[in-house]
Coordinates of N, CA and C in Angstrom, one line a residue:
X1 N 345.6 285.4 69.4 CA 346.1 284.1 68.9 C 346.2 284.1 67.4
X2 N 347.1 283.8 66.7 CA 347.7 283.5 65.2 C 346.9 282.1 64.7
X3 N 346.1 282.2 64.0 CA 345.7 281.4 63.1 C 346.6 281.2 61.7
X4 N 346.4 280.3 61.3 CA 347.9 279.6 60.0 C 347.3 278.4 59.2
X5 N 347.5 278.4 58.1 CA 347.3 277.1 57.2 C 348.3 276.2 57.3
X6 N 348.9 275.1 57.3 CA 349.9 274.1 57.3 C 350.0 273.0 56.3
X7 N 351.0 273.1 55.8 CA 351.0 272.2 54.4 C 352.5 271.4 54.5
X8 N 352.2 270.3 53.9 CA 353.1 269.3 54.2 C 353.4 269.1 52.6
X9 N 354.9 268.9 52.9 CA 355.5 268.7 51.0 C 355.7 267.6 50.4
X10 N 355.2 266.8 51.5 CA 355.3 264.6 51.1 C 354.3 264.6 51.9
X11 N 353.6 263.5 51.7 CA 353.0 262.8 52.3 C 353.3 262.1 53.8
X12 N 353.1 262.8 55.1 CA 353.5 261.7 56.6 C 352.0 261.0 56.7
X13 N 352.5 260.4 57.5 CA 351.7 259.6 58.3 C 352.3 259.2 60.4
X14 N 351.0 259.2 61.0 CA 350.9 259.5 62.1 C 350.8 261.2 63.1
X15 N 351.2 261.1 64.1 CA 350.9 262.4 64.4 C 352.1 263.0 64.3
X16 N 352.2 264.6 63.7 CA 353.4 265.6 63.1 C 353.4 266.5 64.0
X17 N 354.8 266.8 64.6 CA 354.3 267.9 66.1 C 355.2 269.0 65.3
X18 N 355.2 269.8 65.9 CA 355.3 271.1 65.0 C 355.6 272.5 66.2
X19 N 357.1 272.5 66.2 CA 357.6 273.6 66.9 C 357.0 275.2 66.4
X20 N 356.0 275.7 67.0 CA 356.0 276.9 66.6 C 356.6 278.1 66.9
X21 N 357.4 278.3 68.0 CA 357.9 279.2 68.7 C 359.3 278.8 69.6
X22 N 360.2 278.6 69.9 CA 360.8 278.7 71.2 C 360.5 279.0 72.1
X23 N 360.9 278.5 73.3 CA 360.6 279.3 74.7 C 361.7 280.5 74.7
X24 N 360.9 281.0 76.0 CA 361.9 282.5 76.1 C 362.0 282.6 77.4
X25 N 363.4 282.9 77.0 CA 364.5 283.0 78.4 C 365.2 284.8 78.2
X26 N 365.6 285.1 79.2 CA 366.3 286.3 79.2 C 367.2 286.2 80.5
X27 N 368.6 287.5 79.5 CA 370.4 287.5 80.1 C 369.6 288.3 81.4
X28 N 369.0 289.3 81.2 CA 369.1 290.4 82.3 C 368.8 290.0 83.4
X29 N 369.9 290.6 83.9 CA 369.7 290.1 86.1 C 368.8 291.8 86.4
X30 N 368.7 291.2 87.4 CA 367.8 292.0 88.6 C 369.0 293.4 89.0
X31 N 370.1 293.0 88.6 CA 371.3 293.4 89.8 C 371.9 294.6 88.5
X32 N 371.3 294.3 86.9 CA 371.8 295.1 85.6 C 371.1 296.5 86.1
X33 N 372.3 297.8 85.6 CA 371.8 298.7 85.7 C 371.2 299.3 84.0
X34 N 370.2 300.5 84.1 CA 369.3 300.8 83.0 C 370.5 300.5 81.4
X35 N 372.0 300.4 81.9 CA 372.8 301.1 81.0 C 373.2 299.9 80.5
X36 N 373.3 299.0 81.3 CA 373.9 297.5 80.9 C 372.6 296.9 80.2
X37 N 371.2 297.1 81.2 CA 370.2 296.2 79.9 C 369.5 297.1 78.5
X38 N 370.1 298.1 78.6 CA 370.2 298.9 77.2 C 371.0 297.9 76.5
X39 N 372.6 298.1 77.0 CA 373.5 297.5 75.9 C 373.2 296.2 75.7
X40 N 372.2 295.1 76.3 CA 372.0 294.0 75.8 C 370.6 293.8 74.7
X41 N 369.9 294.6 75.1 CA 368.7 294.7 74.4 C 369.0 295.3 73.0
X42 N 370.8 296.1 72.8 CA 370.3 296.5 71.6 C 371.8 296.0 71.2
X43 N 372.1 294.4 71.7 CA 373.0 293.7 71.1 C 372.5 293.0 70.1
X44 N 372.8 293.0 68.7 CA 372.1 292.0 67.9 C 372.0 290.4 68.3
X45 N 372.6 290.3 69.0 CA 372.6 288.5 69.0 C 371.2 288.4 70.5
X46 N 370.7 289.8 70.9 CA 369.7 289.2 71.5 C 368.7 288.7 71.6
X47 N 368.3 289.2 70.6 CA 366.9 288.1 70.1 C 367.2 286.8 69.4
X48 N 368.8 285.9 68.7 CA 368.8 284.9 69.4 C 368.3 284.6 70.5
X49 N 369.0 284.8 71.4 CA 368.8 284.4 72.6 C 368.0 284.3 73.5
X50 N 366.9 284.7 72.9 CA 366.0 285.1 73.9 C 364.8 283.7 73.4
X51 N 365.3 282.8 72.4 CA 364.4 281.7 72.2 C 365.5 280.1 72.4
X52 N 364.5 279.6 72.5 CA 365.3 277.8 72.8 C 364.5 277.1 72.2
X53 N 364.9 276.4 71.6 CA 363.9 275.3 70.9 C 364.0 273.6 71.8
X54 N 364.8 274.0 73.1 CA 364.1 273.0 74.0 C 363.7 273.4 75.0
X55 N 363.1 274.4 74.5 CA 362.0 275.5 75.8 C 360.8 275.4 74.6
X56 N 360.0 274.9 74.3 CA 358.9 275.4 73.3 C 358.0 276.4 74.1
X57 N 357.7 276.8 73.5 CA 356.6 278.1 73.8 C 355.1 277.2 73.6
X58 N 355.0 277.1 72.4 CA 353.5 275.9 72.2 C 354.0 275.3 71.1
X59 N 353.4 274.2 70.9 CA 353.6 273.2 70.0 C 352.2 272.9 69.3
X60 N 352.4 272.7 67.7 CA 351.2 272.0 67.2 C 351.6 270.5 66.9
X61 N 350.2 270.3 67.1 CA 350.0 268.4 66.8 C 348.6 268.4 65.4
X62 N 349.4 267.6 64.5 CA 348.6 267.5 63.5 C 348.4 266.2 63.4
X63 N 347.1 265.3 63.3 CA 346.8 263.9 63.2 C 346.2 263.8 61.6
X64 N 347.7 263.1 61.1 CA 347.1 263.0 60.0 C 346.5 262.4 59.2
X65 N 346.1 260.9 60.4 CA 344.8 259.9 59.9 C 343.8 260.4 59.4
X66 N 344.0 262.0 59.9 CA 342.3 262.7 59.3 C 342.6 263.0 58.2
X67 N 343.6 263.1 57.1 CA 343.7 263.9 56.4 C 343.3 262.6 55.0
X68 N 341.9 263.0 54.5 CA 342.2 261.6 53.5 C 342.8 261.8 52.4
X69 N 343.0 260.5 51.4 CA 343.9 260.4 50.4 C 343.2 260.7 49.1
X70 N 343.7 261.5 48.3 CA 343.1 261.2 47.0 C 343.2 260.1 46.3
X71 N 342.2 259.2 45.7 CA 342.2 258.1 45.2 C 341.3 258.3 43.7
X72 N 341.6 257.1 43.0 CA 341.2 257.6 41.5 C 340.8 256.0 41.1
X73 N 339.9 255.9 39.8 CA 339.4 254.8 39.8 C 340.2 254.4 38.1
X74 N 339.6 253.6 38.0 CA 340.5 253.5 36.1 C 339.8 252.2 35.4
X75 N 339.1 252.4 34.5 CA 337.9 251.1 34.0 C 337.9 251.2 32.3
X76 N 338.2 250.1 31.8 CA 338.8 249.7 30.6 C 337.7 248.5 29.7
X77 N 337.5 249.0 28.4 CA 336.5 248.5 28.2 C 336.9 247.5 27.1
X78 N 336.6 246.3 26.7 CA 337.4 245.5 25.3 C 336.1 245.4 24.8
X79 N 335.8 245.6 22.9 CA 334.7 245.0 22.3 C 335.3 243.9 21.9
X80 N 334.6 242.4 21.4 CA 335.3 241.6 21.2 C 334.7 241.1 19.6
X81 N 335.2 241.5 18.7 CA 334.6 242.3 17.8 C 334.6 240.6 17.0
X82 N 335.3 239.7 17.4 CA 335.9 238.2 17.1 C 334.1 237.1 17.5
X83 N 333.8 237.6 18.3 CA 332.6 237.0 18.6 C 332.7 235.9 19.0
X84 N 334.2 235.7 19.6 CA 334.5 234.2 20.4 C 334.8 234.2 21.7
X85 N 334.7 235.7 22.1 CA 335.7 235.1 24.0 C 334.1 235.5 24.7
X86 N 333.1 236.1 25.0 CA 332.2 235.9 25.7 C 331.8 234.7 26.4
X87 N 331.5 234.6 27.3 CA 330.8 233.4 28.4 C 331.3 232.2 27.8
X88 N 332.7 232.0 27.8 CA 333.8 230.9 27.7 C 334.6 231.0 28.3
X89 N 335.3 230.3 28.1 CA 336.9 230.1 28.9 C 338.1 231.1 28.3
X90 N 338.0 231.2 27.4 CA 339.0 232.3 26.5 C 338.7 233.7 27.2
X91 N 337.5 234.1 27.3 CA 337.8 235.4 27.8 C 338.5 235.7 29.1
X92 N 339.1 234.2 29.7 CA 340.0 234.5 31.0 C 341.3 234.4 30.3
X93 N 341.8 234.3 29.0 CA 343.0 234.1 28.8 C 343.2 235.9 28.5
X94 N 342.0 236.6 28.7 CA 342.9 238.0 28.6 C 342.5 238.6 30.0
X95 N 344.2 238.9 29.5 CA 344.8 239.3 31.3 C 345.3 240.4 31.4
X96 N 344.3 241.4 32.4 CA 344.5 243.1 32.4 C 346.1 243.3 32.6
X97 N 346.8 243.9 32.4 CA 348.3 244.5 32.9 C 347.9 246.2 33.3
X98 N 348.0 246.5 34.7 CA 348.2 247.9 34.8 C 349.7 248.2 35.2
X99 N 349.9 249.7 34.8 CA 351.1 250.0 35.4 C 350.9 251.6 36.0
X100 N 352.3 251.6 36.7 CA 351.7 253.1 37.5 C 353.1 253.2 37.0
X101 N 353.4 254.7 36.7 CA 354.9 255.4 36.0 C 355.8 254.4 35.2
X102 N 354.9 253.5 34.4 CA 356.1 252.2 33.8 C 356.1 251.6 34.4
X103 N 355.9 251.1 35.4 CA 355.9 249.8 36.4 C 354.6 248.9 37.0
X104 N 354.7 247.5 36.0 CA 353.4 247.0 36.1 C 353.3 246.8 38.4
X105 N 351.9 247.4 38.4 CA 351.3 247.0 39.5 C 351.1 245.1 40.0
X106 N 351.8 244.8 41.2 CA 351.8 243.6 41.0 C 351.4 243.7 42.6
X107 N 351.6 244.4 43.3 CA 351.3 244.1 44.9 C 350.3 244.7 45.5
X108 N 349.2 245.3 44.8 CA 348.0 245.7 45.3 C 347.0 244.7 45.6
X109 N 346.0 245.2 46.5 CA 345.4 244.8 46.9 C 344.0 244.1 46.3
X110 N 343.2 243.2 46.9 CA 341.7 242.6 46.0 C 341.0 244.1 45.4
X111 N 340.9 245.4 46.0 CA 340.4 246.1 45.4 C 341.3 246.4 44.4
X112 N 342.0 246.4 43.6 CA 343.1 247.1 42.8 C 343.6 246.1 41.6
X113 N 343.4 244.6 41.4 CA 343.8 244.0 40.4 C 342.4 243.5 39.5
X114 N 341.7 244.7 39.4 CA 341.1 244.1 38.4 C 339.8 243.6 38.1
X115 N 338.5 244.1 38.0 CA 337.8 243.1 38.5 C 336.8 243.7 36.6
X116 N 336.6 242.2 36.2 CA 335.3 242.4 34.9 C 334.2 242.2 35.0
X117 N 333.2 243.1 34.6 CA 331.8 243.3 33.9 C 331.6 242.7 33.0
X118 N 330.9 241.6 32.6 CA 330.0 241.2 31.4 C 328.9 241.6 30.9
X119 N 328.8 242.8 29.7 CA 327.4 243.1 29.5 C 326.8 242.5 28.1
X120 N 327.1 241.2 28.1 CA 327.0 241.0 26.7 C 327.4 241.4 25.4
X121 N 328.3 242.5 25.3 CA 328.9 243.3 24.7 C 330.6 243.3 24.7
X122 N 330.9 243.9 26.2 CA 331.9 244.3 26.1 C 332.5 243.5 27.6
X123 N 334.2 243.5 27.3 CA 334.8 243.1 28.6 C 335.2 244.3 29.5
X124 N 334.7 244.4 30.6 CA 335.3 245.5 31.5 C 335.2 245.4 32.4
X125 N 336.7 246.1 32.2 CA 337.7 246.3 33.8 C 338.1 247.2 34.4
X126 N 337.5 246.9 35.8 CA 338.0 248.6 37.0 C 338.5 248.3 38.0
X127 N 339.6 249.1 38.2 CA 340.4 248.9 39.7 C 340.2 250.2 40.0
X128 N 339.1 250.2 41.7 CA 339.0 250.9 42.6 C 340.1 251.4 43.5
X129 N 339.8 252.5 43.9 CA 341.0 253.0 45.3 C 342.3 253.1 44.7
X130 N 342.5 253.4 43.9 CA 344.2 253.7 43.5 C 344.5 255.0 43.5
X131 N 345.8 255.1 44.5 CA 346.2 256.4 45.3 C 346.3 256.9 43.9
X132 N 345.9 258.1 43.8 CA 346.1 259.2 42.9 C 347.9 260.1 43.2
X133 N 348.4 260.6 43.9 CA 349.4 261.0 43.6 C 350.6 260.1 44.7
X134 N 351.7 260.6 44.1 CA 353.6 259.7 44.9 C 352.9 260.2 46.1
X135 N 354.7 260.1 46.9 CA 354.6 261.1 48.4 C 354.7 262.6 48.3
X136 N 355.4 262.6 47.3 CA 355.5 264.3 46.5 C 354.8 264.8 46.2
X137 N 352.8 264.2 45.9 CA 351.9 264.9 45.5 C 351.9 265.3 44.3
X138 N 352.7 264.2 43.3 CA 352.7 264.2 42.5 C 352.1 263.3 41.6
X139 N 351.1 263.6 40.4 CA 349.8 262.7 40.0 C 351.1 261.6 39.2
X140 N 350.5 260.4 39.2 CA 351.1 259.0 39.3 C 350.1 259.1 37.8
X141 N 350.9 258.4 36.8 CA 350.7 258.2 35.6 C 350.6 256.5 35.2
X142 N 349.3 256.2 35.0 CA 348.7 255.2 34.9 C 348.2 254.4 33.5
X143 N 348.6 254.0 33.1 CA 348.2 252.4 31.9 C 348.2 251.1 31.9
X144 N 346.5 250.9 31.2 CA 346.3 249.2 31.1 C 346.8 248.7 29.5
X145 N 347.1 247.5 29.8 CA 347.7 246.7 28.7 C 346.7 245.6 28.9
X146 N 346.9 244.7 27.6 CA 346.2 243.8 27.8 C 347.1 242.4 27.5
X147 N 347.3 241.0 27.9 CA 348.2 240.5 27.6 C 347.2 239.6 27.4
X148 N 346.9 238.8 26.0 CA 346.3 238.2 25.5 C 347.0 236.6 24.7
X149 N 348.1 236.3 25.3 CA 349.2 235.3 25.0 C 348.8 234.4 24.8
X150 N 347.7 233.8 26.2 CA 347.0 232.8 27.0 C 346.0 232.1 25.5
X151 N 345.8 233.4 24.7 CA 344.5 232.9 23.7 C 345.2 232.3 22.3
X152 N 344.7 231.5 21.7 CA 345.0 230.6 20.5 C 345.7 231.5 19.5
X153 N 346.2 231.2 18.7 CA 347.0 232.3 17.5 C 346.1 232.7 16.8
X154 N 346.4 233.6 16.0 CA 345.2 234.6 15.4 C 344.3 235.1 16.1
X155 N 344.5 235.8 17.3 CA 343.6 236.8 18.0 C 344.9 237.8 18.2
X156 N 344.3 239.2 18.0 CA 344.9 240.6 18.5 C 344.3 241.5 18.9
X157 N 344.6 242.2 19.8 CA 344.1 243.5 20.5 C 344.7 244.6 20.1
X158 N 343.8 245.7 19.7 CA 344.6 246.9 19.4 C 344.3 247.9 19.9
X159 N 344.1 249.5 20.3 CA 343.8 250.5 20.9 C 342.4 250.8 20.3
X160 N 341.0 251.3 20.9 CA 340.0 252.0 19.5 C 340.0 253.0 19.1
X161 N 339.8 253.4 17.8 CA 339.0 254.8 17.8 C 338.0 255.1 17.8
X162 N 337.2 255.6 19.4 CA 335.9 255.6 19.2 C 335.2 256.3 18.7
X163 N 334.2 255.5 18.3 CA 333.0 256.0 17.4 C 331.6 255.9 18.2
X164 N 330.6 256.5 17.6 CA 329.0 256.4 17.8 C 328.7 254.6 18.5
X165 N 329.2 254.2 17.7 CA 328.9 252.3 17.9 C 330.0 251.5 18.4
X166 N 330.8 252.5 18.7 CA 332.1 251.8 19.6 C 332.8 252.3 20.7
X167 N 332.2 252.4 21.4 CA 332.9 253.2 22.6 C 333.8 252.3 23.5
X168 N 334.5 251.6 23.0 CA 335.6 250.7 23.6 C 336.8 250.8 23.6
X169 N 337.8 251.1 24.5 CA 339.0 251.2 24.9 C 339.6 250.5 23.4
X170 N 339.7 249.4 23.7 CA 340.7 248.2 22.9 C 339.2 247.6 22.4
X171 N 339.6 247.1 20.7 CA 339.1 245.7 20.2 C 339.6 244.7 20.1
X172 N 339.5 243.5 20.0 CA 339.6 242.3 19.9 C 339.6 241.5 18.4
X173 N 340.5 241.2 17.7 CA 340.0 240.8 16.4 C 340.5 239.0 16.6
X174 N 339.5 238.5 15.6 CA 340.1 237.2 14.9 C 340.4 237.0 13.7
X175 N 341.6 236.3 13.3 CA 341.8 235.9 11.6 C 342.2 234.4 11.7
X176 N 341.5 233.7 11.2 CA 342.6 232.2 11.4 C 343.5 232.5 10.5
X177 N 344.7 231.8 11.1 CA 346.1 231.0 10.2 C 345.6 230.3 9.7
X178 N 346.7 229.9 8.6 CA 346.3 229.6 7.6 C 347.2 228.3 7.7
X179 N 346.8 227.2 7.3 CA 347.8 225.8 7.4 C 347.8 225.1 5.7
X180 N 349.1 225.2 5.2 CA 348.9 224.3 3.8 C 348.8 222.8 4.0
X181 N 348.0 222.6 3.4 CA 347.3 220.9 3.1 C 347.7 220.1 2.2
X182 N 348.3 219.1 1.9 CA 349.1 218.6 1.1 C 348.5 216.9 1.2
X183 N 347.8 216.7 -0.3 CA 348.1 215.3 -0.1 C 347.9 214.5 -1.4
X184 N 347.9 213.3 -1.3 CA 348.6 212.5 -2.7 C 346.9 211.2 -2.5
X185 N 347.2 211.3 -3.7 CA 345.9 209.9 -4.3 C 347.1 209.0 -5.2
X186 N 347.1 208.2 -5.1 CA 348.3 207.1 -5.2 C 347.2 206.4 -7.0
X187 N 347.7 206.0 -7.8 CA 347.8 205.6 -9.0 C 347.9 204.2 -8.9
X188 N 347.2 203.6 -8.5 CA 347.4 202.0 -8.9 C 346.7 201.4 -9.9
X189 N 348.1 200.7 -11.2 CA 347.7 199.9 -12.4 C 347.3 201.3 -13.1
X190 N 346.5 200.6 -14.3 CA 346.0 201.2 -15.3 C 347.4 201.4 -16.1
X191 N 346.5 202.0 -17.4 CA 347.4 202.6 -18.3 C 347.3 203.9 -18.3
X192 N 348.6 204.0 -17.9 CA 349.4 205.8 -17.1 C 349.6 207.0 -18.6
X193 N 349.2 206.0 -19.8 CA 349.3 207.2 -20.7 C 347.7 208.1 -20.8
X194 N 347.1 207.5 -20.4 CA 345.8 208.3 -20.8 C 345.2 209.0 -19.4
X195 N 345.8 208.5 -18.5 CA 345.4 209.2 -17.4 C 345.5 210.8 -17.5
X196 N 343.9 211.6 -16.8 CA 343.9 212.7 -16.7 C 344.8 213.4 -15.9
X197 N 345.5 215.1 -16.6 CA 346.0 215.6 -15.6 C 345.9 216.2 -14.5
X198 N 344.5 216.6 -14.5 CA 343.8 216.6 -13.2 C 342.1 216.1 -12.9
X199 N 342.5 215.7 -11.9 CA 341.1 215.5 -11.0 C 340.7 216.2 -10.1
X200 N 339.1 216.0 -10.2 CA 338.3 217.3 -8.8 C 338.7 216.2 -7.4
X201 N 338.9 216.8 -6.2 CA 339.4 216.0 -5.0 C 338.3 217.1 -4.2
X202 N 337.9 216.5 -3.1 CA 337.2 217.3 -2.1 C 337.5 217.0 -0.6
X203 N 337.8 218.2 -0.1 CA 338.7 218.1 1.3 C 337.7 218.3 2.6
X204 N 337.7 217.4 3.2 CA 336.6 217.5 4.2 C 337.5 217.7 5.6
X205 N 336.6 218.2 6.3 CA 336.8 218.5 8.3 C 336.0 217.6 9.3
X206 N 337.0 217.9 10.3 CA 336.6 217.1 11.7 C 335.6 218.0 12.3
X207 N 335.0 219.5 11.5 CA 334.3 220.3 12.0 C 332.9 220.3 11.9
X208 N 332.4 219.8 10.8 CA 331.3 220.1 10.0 C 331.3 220.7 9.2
X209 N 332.2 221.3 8.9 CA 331.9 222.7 8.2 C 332.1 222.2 6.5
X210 N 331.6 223.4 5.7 CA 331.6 223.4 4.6 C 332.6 222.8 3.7
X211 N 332.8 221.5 3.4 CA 333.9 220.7 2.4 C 334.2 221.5 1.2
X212 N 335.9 221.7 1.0 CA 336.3 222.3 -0.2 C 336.5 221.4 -1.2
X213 N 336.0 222.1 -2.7 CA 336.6 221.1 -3.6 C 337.2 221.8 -4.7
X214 N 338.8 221.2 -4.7 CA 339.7 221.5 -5.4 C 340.5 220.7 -6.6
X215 N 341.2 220.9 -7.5 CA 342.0 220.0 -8.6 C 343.2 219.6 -7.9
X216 N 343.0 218.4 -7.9 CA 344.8 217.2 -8.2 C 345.6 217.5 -8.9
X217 N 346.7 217.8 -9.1 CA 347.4 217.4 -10.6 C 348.3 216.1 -10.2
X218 N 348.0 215.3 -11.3 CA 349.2 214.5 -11.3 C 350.5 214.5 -11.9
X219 N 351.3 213.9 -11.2 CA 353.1 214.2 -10.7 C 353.5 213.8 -11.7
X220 N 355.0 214.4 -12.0 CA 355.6 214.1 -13.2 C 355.9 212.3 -13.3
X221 N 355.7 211.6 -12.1 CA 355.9 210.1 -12.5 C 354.6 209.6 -12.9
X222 N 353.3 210.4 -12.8 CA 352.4 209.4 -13.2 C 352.1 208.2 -12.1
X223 N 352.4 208.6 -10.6 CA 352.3 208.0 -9.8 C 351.2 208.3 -8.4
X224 N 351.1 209.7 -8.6 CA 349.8 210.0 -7.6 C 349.6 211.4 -8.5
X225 N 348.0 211.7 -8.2 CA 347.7 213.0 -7.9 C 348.2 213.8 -7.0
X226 N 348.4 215.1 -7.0 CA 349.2 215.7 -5.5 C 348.1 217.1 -5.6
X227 N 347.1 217.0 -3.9 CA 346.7 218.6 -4.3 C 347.3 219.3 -2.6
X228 N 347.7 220.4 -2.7 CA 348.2 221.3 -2.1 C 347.4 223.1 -1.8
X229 N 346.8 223.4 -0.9 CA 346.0 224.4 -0.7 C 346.2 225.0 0.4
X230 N 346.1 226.3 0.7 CA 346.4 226.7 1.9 C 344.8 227.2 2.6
X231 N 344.6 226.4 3.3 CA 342.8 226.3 4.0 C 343.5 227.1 5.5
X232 N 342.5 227.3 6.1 CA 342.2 228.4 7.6 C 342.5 227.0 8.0
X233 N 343.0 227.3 9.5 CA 343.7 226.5 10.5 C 342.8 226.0 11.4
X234 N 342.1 227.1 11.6 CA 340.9 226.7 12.7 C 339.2 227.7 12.3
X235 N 338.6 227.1 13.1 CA 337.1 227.7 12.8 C 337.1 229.3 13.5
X236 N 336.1 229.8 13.4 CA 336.0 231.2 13.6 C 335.7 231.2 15.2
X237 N 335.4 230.3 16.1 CA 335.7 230.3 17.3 C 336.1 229.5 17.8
X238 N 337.9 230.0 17.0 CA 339.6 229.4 17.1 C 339.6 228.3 18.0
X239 N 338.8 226.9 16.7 CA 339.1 225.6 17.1 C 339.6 225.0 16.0
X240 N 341.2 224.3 16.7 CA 341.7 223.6 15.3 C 340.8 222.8 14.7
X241 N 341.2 223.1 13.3 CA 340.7 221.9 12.0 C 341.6 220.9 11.5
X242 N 341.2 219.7 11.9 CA 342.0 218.7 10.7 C 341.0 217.7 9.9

């Protein structure tokens, strides 16, 4: 009996039957003499002939339910280096994007979109069971993005370079925008020659936070103070200020 390895160049599925041989049939009659089954045995087209591939000789059957899949796992870690999206609502506005060869994954299954760890530190994310190669057996080239749209302006994500104290995929930064503030103290009465050209003004928040105090100047009509400043937009965990 012939033992054999068997290898498949794509990936099937169900059972693969597998002609190994032809059946065998033969020209020669009973009635040929030594001279005639000479001349057919050393016809070249006789060993065609002598097989049928709808005569099988034996057949293999391969079940290839048994054959399992290589599968690969892929887990992405964000520091949030902003110190605002932890155990809030923001940290759901960042939204993993994977893709397999350029093409974001969109039809996988609960194991496969995603799932995050909270360690007080860092955001992370693993998608389990993802087929490791095509049908060609060829390894599938895989990247996570991060689409962080969903979050207030002035937050960015960028790739890391890890270090000793950073061992995180991507960080997370915050900077507020910056909003110019513009406003006027109005001049009523007096005598507009002696008026100062500037005054201290102090600009307060709906926040609590620390009141700025800055100089007025007054306008060439002698009709208001005007002060103008460019102050952060929002607080450090990106809540507008007015």
């Amino acid at each position: 009996m012939k033992t054999g390895t068997y290898s498949f160049t794509r990936k099937v599925k169900g059972i693969q039957r597998i002609v190994i041989n032809g059946g065998y049939y033969s020209d020669i009659s009973i009635n040929d003499t030594e001279e005639i089954i000479k001349e057919k045995e050393e016809d070249r087209m006789y060993t065609l002939k002598m097989y049928n591939l709808d005569w099988p000789l034996f057949v293999l059957e391969i079940d290839t339910s048994n054959i399992p899949e290589e599968k690969v796992a892929i887990t992405k870690t964000i520091k949030d280096k902003s110190n605002t999206l932890l155990n809030n609502d923001k940290e759901t506005k960042v939204v993993p994007v994977i893709k397999r060869n350029g093409q974001v994954i969109t039809n996988t299954n609960t194991n496969n979109v995603g799932h995050r760890a909270n360690n007080d530190e860092l955001l992370t994310y693993t998608w389990n069971e993802l087929p490791k190669t095509d049908d060609t057996y060829t390894d599938y080239n895989y990247e996570v993005t991060f689409d962080i749209s969903g979050l207030p302006e002035g937050y960015s994500i960028v790739p890391n370079t890890k270090t000793t104290d950073n061992q995180a995929d991507f960080n997370i930064t915050y900077v507020s925008p910056k909003v110019t503030v513009s406003k006027e103290i109005t001049v009523n009465g007096g005598d507009k020659e002696v008026l100062p050209n500037k005054i201290d003004v102090r600009i307060e928040n709906n926040r609590g936070l620390i009141s700025v105090n800055k100089k007025a100047r007054l306008n060439t009509e002698k009709t208001a103070y005007v002060v103008s400043e460019s102050l952060d937009k929002t607080t450090t965990s990106a809540d507008e200020i007015t």
